[in-house]
């Protein structure tokens, strides 16, 4: 099994279709916490929808595109990180993150995102890593800052979610 230690008791591992039941259970337990920010927290309602979601990332990874990883703390899935977009031809990617409330404050998202950034820029040779968030997601913005990202601007009313069009802040880090 492929695993990267993040901190004592915490690991970063691929999140794959065979783990759909575990992922569906995670989403169900944390839906209220995730749903304000993540559309998939509303659409993943059972093992089948979780499997379809994870399969899309498995297929994307097989085509050298986006990929998804889970964060486990003491053997329990508590969050994850993903390359929502990964385009080696253009040299850009976008990272997304989520975490259960009980796992917050330990730096796990920052450590996991750093692993993805280091791999994208250092191993794959990409030029640009993006981070997108709604302006009132203070935890996400704080993480982007900890990662050394620069706020580049706002896409006004660019993100339809829960019947509202939200602004999206763009944060980025470049290889230079």
Coordinates of C-alpha atoms in Angstrom, one line a residue:
X1 CA 0.0 0.0 0.0
X2 CA 1.2 3.5 -0.8
X3 CA 1.2 5.8 2.2
X4 CA 2.9 9.0 3.3
X5 CA 3.2 9.9 7.0
X6 CA 2.0 13.4 7.7
X7 CA 2.3 13.5 11.5
X8 CA 2.2 10.9 14.4
X9 CA -0.8 8.7 13.7
X10 CA -1.7 10.6 10.4
X11 CA -1.2 9.3 6.9
X12 CA -1.9 10.5 3.4
X13 CA -3.0 7.7 1.0
X14 CA -4.7 7.4 -2.3
X15 CA -8.5 7.4 -1.9
X16 CA -9.8 4.8 -4.4
X17 CA -13.1 3.3 -5.6
X18 CA -12.8 0.2 -3.4
X19 CA -13.0 2.6 -0.4
X20 CA -16.4 4.0 -1.4
X21 CA -18.2 2.7 1.6
X22 CA -15.7 4.3 4.0
X23 CA -15.9 7.6 2.0
X24 CA -19.7 7.6 1.9
X25 CA -19.7 7.1 5.7
X26 CA -17.3 10.0 6.1
X27 CA -19.5 12.3 4.0
X28 CA -22.6 11.2 5.8
X29 CA -21.1 12.0 9.2
X30 CA -19.7 15.3 8.1
X31 CA -22.2 16.5 5.5
X32 CA -23.3 19.6 7.5
X33 CA -19.7 20.7 7.9
X34 CA -18.8 20.0 4.3
X35 CA -21.9 21.0 2.4
X36 CA -21.5 24.8 2.6
X37 CA -18.3 24.6 0.7
X38 CA -18.3 21.4 -1.4
X39 CA -21.0 20.4 -4.0
X40 CA -20.0 16.7 -3.7
X41 CA -21.0 16.7 0.0
X42 CA -24.6 17.0 -1.2
X43 CA -24.5 14.6 -4.1
X44 CA -22.6 11.8 -2.4
X45 CA -25.5 10.1 -0.6
X46 CA -24.5 6.4 -0.6
X47 CA -21.8 3.9 -1.5
X48 CA -22.8 3.9 -5.2
X49 CA -22.5 7.7 -5.6
X50 CA -19.2 7.7 -3.6
X51 CA -17.9 5.0 -5.8
X52 CA -18.8 6.9 -9.0
X53 CA -17.1 10.0 -7.6
X54 CA -14.0 8.1 -6.7
X55 CA -14.0 6.3 -10.0
X56 CA -14.0 9.6 -11.9
X57 CA -10.8 10.5 -10.1
X58 CA -9.3 7.0 -10.7
X59 CA -10.1 7.4 -14.4
X60 CA -8.7 10.9 -14.4
X61 CA -5.5 9.8 -12.7
X62 CA -5.1 7.0 -15.3
X63 CA -5.2 9.7 -18.0
X64 CA -2.6 11.8 -16.0
X65 CA -5.2 14.2 -14.7
X66 CA -6.8 14.9 -11.4
X67 CA -6.4 12.5 -8.5
X68 CA -7.7 12.2 -4.9
X69 CA -6.1 11.3 -1.6
X70 CA -7.4 10.7 1.9
X71 CA -6.1 11.8 5.2
X72 CA -6.3 9.1 7.9
X73 CA -5.8 9.8 11.6
X74 CA -5.4 6.8 13.8
X75 CA -6.8 4.6 11.0
X76 CA -9.9 6.7 10.5
X77 CA -10.6 8.8 7.4
X78 CA -10.8 12.4 8.5
X79 CA -10.3 14.4 5.3
X80 CA -8.6 14.6 2.0
X81 CA -6.8 16.6 -0.7
X82 CA -7.1 16.4 -4.4
X83 CA -5.9 17.7 -7.6
X84 CA -9.3 18.9 -8.9
X85 CA -7.5 20.0 -12.0
X86 CA -4.1 18.6 -13.1
X87 CA -2.9 19.5 -16.6
X88 CA 0.7 18.6 -17.2
X89 CA 0.6 19.9 -20.8
X90 CA -0.3 23.4 -19.7
X91 CA 1.8 23.1 -16.4
X92 CA -1.0 24.0 -14.0
X93 CA -3.1 22.3 -11.3
X94 CA -5.7 23.2 -8.7
X95 CA -5.7 21.7 -5.2
X96 CA -8.8 21.2 -3.1
X97 CA -9.0 20.1 0.6
X98 CA -11.5 19.1 3.3
X99 CA -11.2 18.0 6.9
X100 CA -13.5 16.8 9.7
X101 CA -13.8 19.2 12.6
X102 CA -12.2 16.7 15.1
X103 CA -9.0 16.7 13.0
X104 CA -8.7 20.5 12.6
X105 CA -5.9 22.5 14.3
X106 CA -3.2 19.8 13.7
X107 CA -1.8 21.2 10.4
X108 CA -2.9 18.0 8.5
X109 CA -4.4 19.9 5.5
X110 CA -1.3 22.1 5.2
X111 CA 1.0 19.1 5.4
X112 CA -1.0 17.1 2.9
X113 CA -1.3 20.1 0.5
X114 CA 2.4 20.7 0.8
X115 CA 3.0 17.1 -0.4
X116 CA 0.9 17.6 -3.5
X117 CA 2.5 21.0 -4.2
X118 CA 6.0 19.6 -3.8
X119 CA 5.2 16.7 -6.1
X120 CA 3.4 18.8 -8.8
X121 CA 6.2 21.4 -8.9
X122 CA 9.3 19.4 -8.0
X123 CA 8.6 15.9 -9.5
X124 CA 6.2 16.7 -12.4
X125 CA 7.6 20.0 -13.3
X126 CA 4.4 22.0 -13.3
X127 CA 4.6 25.8 -13.2
X128 CA 1.5 26.8 -11.3
X129 CA -0.6 25.5 -8.4
X130 CA -4.0 27.2 -7.8
X131 CA -6.2 27.3 -4.7
X132 CA -9.8 28.5 -5.1
X133 CA -12.1 29.4 -2.2
X134 CA -15.1 31.5 -1.4
X135 CA -14.0 34.7 0.3
X136 CA -15.7 33.9 3.6
X137 CA -13.9 30.5 4.0
X138 CA -11.3 31.9 6.5
X139 CA -9.8 28.5 7.2
X140 CA -9.1 27.9 3.6
X141 CA -7.6 31.3 3.1
X142 CA -5.4 30.8 6.1
X143 CA -4.1 27.5 4.7
X144 CA -3.3 29.2 1.3
X145 CA -1.3 31.8 3.2
X146 CA 0.6 29.1 5.2
X147 CA 1.4 27.5 1.9
X148 CA 3.0 30.7 0.7
X149 CA 0.4 31.4 -1.9
X150 CA -0.5 34.8 -3.3
X151 CA -4.0 36.1 -3.6
X152 CA -4.4 36.9 -7.3
X153 CA -8.0 38.1 -7.5
X154 CA -11.6 37.3 -7.4
X155 CA -13.9 35.7 -10.0
X156 CA -17.2 37.4 -9.2
X157 CA -20.3 35.2 -9.0
X158 CA -18.4 32.3 -10.6
X159 CA -19.4 29.5 -8.4
X160 CA -23.1 28.4 -8.3
X161 CA -23.7 26.4 -5.0
X162 CA -26.9 25.9 -3.0
X163 CA -28.9 28.2 -5.2
X164 CA -26.5 31.1 -4.8
X165 CA -23.7 32.4 -7.1
X166 CA -20.6 32.9 -5.0
X167 CA -17.4 34.8 -5.7
X168 CA -14.2 32.8 -5.9
X169 CA -10.8 34.0 -4.7
X170 CA -7.9 32.7 -6.7
X171 CA -4.7 32.0 -4.7
X172 CA -1.6 30.6 -6.5
X173 CA 2.0 29.5 -6.1
X174 CA 4.3 29.3 -9.0
X175 CA 7.5 27.4 -9.5
X176 CA 9.4 30.7 -9.9

